[in-house]
Short mmCIF file of C-alpha atoms and ligand atoms in Angstrom, two decimals:
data_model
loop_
_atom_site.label_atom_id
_atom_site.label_comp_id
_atom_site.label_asym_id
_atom_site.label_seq_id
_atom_site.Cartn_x
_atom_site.Cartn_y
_atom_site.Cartn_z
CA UNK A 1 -22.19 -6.04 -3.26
CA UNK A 2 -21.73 -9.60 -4.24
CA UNK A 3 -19.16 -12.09 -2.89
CA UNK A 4 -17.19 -11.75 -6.27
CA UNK A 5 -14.30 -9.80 -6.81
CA UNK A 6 -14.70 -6.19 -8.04
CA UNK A 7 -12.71 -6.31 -11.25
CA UNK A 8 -12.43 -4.00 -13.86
CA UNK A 9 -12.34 -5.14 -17.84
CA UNK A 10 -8.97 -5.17 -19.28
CA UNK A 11 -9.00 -5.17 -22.95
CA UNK A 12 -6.59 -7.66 -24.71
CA UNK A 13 -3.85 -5.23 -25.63
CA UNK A 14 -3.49 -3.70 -21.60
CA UNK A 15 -1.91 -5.12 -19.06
CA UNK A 16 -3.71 -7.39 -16.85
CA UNK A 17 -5.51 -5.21 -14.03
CA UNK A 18 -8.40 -6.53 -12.76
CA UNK A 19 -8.84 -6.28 -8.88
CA UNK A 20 -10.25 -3.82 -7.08
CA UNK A 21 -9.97 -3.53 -3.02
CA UNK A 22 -12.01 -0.50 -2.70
CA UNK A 23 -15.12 0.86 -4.40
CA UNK A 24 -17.33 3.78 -3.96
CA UNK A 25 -21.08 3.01 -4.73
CA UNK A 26 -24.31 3.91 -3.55
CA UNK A 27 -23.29 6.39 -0.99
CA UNK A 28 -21.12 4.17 0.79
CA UNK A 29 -17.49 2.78 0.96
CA UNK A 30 -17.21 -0.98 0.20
CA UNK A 31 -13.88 -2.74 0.84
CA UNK A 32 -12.82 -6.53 -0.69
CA UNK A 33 -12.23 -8.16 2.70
CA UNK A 34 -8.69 -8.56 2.64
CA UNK A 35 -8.64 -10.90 5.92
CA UNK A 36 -10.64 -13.29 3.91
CA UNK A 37 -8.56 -14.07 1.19
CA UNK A 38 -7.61 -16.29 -0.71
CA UNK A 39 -10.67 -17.90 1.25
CA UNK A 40 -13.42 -16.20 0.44
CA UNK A 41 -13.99 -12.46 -1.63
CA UNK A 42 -16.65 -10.91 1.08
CA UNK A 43 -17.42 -7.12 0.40
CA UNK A 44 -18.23 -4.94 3.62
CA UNK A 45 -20.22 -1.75 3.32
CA UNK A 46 -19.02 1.00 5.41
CA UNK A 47 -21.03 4.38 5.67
CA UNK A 48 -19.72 5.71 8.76
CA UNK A 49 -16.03 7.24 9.41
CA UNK A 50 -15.31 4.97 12.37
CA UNK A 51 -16.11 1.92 10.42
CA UNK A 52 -13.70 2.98 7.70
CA UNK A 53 -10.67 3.49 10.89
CA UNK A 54 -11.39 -0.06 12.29
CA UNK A 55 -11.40 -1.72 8.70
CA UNK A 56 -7.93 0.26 8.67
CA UNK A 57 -6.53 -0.90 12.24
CA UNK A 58 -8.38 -4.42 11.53
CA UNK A 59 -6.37 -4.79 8.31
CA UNK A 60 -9.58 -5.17 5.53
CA UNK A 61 -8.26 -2.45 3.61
CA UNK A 62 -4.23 -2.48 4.10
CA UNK A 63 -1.69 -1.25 1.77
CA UNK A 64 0.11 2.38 2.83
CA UNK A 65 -1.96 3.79 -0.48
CA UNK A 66 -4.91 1.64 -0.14
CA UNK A 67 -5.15 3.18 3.59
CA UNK A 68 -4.86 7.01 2.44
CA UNK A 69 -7.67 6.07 -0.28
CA UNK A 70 -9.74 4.66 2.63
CA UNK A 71 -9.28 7.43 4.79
CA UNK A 72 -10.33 9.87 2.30
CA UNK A 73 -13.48 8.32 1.60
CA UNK A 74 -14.19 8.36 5.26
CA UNK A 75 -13.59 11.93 5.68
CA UNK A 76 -16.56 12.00 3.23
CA UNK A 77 -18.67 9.84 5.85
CA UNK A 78 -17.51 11.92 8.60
CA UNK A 79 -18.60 14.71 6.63
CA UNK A 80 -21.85 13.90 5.86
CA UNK A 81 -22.63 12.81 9.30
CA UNK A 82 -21.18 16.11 11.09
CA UNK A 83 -23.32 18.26 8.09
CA UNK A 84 -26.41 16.09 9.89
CA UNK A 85 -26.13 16.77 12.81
CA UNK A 86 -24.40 20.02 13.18
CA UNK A 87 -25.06 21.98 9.92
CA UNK A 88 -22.90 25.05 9.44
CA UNK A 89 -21.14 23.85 12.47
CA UNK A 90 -19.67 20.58 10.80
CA UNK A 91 -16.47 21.87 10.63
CA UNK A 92 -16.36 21.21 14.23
CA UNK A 93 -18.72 18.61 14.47
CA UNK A 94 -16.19 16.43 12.02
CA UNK A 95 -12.99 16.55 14.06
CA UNK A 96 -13.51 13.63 16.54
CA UNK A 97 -13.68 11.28 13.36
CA UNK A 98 -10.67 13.07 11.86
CA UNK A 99 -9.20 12.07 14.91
CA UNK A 100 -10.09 8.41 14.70
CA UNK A 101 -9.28 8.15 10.54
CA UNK A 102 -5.29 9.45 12.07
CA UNK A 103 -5.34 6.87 14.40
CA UNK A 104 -5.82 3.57 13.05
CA UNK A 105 -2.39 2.77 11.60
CA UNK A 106 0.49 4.93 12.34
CA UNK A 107 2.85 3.89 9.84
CA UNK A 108 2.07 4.57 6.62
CA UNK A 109 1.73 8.85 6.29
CA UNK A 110 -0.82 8.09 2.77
CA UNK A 111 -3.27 8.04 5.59
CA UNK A 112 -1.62 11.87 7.31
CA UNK A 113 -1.03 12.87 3.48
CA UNK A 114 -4.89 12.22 2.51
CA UNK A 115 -6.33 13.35 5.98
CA UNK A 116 -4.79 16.76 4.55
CA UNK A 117 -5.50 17.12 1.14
CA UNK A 118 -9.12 16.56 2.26
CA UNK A 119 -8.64 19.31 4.98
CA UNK A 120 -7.30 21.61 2.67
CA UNK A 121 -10.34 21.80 1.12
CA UNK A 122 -12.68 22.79 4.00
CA UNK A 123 -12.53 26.25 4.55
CA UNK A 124 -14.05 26.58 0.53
CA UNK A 125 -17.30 24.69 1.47
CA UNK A 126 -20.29 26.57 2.54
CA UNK A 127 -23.07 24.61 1.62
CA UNK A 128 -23.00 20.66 2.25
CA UNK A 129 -20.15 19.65 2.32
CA UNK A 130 -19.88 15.66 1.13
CA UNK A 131 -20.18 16.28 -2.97
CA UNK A 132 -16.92 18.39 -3.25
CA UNK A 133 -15.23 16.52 -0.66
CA UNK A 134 -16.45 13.04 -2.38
CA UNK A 135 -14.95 14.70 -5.53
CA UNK A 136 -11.42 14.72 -3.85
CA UNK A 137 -11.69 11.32 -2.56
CA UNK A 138 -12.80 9.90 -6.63
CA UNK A 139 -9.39 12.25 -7.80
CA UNK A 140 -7.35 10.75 -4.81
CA UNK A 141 -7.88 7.52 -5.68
CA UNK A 142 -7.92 7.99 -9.60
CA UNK A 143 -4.84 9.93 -9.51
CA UNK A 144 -2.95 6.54 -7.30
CA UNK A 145 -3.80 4.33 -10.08
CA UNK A 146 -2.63 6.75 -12.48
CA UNK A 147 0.98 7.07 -10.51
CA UNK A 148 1.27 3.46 -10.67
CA UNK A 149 1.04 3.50 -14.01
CA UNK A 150 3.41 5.81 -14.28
CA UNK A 151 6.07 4.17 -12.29
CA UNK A 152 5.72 0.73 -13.98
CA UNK A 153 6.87 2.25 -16.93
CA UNK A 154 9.40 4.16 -15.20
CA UNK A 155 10.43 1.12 -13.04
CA UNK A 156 10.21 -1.01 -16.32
CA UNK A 157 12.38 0.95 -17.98
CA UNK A 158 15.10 1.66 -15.66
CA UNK A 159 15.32 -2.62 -15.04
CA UNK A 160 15.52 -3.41 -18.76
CA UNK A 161 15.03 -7.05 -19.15
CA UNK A 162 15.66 -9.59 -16.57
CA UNK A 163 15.48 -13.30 -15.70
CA UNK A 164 13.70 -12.98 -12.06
CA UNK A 165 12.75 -10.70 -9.80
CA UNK A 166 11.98 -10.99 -6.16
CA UNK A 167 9.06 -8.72 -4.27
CA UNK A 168 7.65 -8.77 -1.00
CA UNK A 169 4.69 -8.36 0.87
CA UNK A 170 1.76 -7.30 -1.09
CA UNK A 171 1.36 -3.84 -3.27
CA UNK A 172 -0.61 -4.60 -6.12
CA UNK A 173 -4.49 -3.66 -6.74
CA UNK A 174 -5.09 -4.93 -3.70
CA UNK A 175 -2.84 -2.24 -2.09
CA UNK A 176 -3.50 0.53 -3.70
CA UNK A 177 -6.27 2.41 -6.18
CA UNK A 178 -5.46 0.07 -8.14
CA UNK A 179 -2.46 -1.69 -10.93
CA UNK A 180 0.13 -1.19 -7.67
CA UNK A 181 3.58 -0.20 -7.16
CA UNK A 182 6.32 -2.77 -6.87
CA UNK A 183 3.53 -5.23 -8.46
CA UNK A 184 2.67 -2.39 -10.92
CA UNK A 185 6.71 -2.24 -12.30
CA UNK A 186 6.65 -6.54 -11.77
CA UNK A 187 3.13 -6.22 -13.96
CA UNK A 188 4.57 -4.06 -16.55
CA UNK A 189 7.65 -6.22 -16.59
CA UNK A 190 5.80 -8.82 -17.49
CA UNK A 191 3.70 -7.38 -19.96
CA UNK A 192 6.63 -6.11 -21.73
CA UNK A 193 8.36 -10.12 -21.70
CA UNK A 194 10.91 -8.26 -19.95
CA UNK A 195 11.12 -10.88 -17.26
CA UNK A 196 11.08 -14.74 -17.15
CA UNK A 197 10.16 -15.15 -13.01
CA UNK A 198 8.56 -13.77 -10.46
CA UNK A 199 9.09 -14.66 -7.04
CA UNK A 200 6.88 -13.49 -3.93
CA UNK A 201 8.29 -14.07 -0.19
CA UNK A 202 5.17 -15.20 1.64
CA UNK A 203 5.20 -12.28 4.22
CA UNK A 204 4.96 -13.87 7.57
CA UNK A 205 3.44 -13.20 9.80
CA UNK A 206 0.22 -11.74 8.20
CA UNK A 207 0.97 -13.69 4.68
CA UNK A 208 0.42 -10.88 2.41
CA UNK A 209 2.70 -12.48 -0.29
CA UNK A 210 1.55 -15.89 -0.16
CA UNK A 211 -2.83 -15.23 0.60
CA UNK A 212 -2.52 -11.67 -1.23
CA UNK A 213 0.42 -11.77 -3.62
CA UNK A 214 -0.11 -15.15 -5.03
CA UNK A 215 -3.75 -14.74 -5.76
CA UNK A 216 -3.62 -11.35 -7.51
CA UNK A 217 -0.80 -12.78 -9.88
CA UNK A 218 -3.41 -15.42 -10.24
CA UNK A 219 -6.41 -13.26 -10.58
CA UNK A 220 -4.41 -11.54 -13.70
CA UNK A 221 -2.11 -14.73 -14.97
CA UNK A 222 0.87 -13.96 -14.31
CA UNK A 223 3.01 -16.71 -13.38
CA UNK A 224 4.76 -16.50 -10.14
CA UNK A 225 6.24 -18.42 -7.37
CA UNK A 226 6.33 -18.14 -3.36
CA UNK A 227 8.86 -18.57 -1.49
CA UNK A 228 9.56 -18.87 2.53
CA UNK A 229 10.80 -15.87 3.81
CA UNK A 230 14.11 -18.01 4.92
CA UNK A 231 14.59 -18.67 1.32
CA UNK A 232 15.41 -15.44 0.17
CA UNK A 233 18.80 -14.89 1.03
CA UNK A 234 19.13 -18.37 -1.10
CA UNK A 235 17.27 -17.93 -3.68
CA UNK A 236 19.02 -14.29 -4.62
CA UNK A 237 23.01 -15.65 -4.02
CA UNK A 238 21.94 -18.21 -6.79
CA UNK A 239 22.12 -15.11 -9.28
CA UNK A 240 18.87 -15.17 -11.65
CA UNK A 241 17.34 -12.20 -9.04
CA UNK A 242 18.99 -9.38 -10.59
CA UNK A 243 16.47 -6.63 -8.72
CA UNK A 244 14.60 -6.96 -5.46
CA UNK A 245 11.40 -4.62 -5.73
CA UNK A 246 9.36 -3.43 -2.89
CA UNK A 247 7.40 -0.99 -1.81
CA UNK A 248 6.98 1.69 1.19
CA UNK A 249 5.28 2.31 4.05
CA UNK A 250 6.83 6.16 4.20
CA UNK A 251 9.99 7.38 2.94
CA UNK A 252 11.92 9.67 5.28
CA UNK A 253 13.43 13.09 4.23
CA UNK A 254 17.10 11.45 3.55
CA UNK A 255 15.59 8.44 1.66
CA UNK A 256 15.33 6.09 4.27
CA UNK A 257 12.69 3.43 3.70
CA UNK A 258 10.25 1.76 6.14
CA UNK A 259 8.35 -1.21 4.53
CA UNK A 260 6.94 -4.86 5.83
CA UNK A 261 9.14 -6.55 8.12
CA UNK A 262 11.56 -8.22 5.98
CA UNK A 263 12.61 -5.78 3.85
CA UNK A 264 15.75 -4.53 5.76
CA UNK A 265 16.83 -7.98 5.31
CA UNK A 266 15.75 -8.52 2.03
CA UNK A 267 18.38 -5.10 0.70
CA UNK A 268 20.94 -6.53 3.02
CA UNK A 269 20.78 -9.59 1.42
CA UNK A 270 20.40 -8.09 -2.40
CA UNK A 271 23.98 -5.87 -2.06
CA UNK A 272 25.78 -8.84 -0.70
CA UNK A 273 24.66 -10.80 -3.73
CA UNK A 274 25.06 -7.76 -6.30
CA UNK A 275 21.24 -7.73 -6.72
CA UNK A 276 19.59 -4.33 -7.17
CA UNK A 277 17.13 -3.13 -4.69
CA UNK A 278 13.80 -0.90 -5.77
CA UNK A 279 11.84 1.04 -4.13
CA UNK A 280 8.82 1.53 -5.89
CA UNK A 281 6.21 4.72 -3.90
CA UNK A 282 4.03 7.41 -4.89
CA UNK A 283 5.35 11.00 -3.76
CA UNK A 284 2.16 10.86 -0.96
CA UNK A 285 4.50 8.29 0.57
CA UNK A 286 7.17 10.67 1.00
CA UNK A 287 7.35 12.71 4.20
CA UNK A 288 10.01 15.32 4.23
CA UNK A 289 8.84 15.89 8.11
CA UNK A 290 11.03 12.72 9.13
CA UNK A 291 14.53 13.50 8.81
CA UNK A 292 15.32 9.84 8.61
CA UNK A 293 14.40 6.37 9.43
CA UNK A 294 14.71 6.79 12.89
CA UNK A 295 11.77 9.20 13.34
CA UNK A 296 9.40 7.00 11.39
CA UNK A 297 6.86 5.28 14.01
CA UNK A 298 6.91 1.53 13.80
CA UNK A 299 3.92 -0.20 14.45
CA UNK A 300 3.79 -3.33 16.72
CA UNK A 301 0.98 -5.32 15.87
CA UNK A 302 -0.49 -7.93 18.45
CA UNK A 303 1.62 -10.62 19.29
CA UNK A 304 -1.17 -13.48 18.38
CA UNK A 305 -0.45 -12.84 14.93
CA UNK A 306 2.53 -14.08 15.28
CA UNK A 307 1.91 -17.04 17.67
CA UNK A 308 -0.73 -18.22 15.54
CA UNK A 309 -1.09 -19.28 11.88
CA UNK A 310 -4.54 -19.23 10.64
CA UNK A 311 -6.21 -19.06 14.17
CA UNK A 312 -4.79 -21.90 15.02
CA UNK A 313 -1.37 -21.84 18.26
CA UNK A 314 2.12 -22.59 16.00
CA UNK A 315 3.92 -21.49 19.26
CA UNK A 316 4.90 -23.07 22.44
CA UNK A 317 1.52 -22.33 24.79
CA UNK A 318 2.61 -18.88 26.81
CA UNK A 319 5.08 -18.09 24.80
CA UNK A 320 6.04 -14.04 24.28
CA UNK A 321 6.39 -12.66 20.83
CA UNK A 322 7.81 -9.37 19.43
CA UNK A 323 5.70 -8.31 16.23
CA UNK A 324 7.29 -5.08 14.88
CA UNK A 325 5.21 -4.89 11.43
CA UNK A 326 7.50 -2.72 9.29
CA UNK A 327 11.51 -1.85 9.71
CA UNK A 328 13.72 0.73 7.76
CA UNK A 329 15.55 -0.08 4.96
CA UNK A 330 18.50 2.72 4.86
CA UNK A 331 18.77 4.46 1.89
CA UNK A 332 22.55 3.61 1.16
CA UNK A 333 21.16 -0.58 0.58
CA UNK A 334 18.61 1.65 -2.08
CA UNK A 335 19.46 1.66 -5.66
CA UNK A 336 16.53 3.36 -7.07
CA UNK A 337 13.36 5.08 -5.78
CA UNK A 338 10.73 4.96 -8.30
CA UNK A 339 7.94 7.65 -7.98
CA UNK A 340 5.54 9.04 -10.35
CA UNK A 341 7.80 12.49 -10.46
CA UNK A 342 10.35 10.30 -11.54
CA UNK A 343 13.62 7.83 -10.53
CA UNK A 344 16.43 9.00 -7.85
CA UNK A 345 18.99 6.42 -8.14
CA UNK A 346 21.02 6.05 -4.71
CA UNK A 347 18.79 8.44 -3.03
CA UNK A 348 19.82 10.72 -0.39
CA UNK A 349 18.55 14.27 1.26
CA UNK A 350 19.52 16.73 -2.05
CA UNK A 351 18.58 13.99 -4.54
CA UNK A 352 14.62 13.87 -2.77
CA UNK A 353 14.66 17.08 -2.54
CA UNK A 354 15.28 18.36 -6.03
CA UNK A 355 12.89 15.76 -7.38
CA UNK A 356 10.24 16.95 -5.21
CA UNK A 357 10.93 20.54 -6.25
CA UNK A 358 10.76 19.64 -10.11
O1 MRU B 1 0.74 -4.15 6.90
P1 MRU B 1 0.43 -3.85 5.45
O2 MRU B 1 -0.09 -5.02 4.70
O3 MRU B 1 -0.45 -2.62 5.33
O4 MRU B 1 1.84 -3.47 4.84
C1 MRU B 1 1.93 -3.17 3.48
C2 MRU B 1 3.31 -2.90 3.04
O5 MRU B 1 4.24 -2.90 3.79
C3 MRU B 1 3.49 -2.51 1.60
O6 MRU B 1 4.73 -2.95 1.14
C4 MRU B 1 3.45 -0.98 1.49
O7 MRU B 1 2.30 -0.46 2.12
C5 MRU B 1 3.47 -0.53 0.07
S1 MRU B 1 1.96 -0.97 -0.71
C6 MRU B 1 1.91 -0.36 -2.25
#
């Protein structure tokens, strides 16, 4: 594929939706570069399952739906190499890459939830197995950009109309199938004229707000401005940020949240200042196996990420850094969790549960 961005046609009357970070074509996953950007839109072709795992771990594809898309796509690869070399035996032949796909992040379960649906479907599949399986990777990811629809209007709806809102990190297009989750509620916001500002933390230390954030709101026009991440406490006592709106990583069992660093601080901040906090996540991010926050696994990312800005040492030479790259929000700082089954305001164990059951 070409150094351009993938983007799909948005006809005057939608709302403005035209990145793409992951496209299936000619019998191989390609992924928009995300280390690259704002820099450069490079394209990498991937057609083998333990390509797809390091683009994960290296952070080209990144997002906590983005990843399960990813993941299902390289079950397909795995697939299609196992059916090569093992025939009837794939089944077997297929686990050591199933392996690798669970390993390469650990926080966001979209990756578990996605390993799974495509597992589900194996013991059906006598003959080759790739087209059925590349069928349930193409519904996957059709039926993410479908739930972010969903939940912008839900989100939308629920926030009314508002002078500013506040996001972090990135969860747009570039996150997801596609349209996004927190960015997909900020998107229909704005669509709607339902809100006057948008302002994007820049996400240190990987910059997903300000390299990621900033150029999809660019990509699409909307207007939007960064902020430092020391700002935000700031920015939201001076009263225009009536809702904070983020997204998830995985939401535990009693509602619990973990997102990108800064979040915790972020809802902390919000019901100090009487500013609403939104969780905006597909039911795949859900995992009813985590009671709560606690039992969530937080990733630690390499310290250099942290001690350096761009490649280039910020940081006293030798120094040690701590790089946790999520926390957990606790669901008593959430106002409302916006899924595609629908809104629990101040969610909690029963409240999941019985939306997850209707
Ligand atoms: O480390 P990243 O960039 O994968 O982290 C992404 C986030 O924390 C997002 O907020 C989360 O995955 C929701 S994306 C729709």
């Amino acid at each position: 594929m070409s150094s351009s961005t993938a983007k799909t046609t948005t006809a005057a009357n939608e709302l403005p939706d035209t990145i793409r970070a992951l496209v299936w074509r000619d019998d191989a996953l390609h992924l928009l570069d995300q280390r690259q950007l704002p820099q450069s839109c490079d394209w990498l072709k991937l057609d083998d399952a333990p390509a797809v795992a390091r683009a994960i771990h290296d952070m080209v594809v990144r997002g906590a739906p983005a990843i399960g898309i990813a993941a299902a796509y390289g079950v397909v690869l795995a697939a299609r190499a196992a059916w090569l070399t093992a025939n009837k035996d794939w089944r077997e032949a297929i686990e050591p890459d199933l392996q690798i796909l669970a390993g390469a992040r650990p926080t966001a379960v979209n990756l578990h939830w996605a390993l799974a649906r495509m597992q589900a479907l194996f013991t059906e599949l006598d003959d080759d197995p790739e087209p059925a399986l590349l069928a349930e990777a193409n519904r996957i990811h059709a039926e993410d950009v479908a739930a972010n629809r969903r939940m912008g209007e839900l989100g939308a709806d629920l926030i009314g109309s508002v002078p500013a809102v506040l996001t972090h990190c990135n969860t747009g297009s570039l996150a997801t199938g596609g349209f996004g989750t927190a960015l997909g509620v900020i998107r229909t916001l704005y669509g709607r004229g339902a809100v006057k500002q948008v302002y994007a933390t820049e996400t240190r230390p990987w910059l997903q707000g300000a390299r990621l954030t900033a150029w999809e709101l660019q990509q699409d026009a909307i207007p939007g401005q960064l902020i430092a991440d020391s700002a935000a406490a700031a920015l939201i006592s001076h009263g225009d940020v009536k809702w904070v709106i983020v997204g998830a990583d995985r939401v535990a069992a009693n509602g619990d949240v973990a997102n990108k660093i800064g979040t915790y601080q972020l809802a902390i901040a919000a019901r100090y200042h009487g500013a609403r906090f939104m969780v905006v996540a597909p039911t795949s991010s859900v995992d009813m196996a985590c009671a709560s926050g606690a039992d969530i696994p937080i990733e630690d990312r390499n310290p250099e990420e942290l001690l350096k800005v761009a490649g280039q040492a910020v940081a006293a030479g030798g120094f040690a850094a701590w790089n946790p790259v999520f926390d957990v929000t606790p669901a008593s700082l959430i106002d409302a969790l916006v899924t595609e089954a629908g809104v629990v305001e101040q969610p909690d164990q029963a409240r999941l549960a019985r939306l997850l059951q209707a």
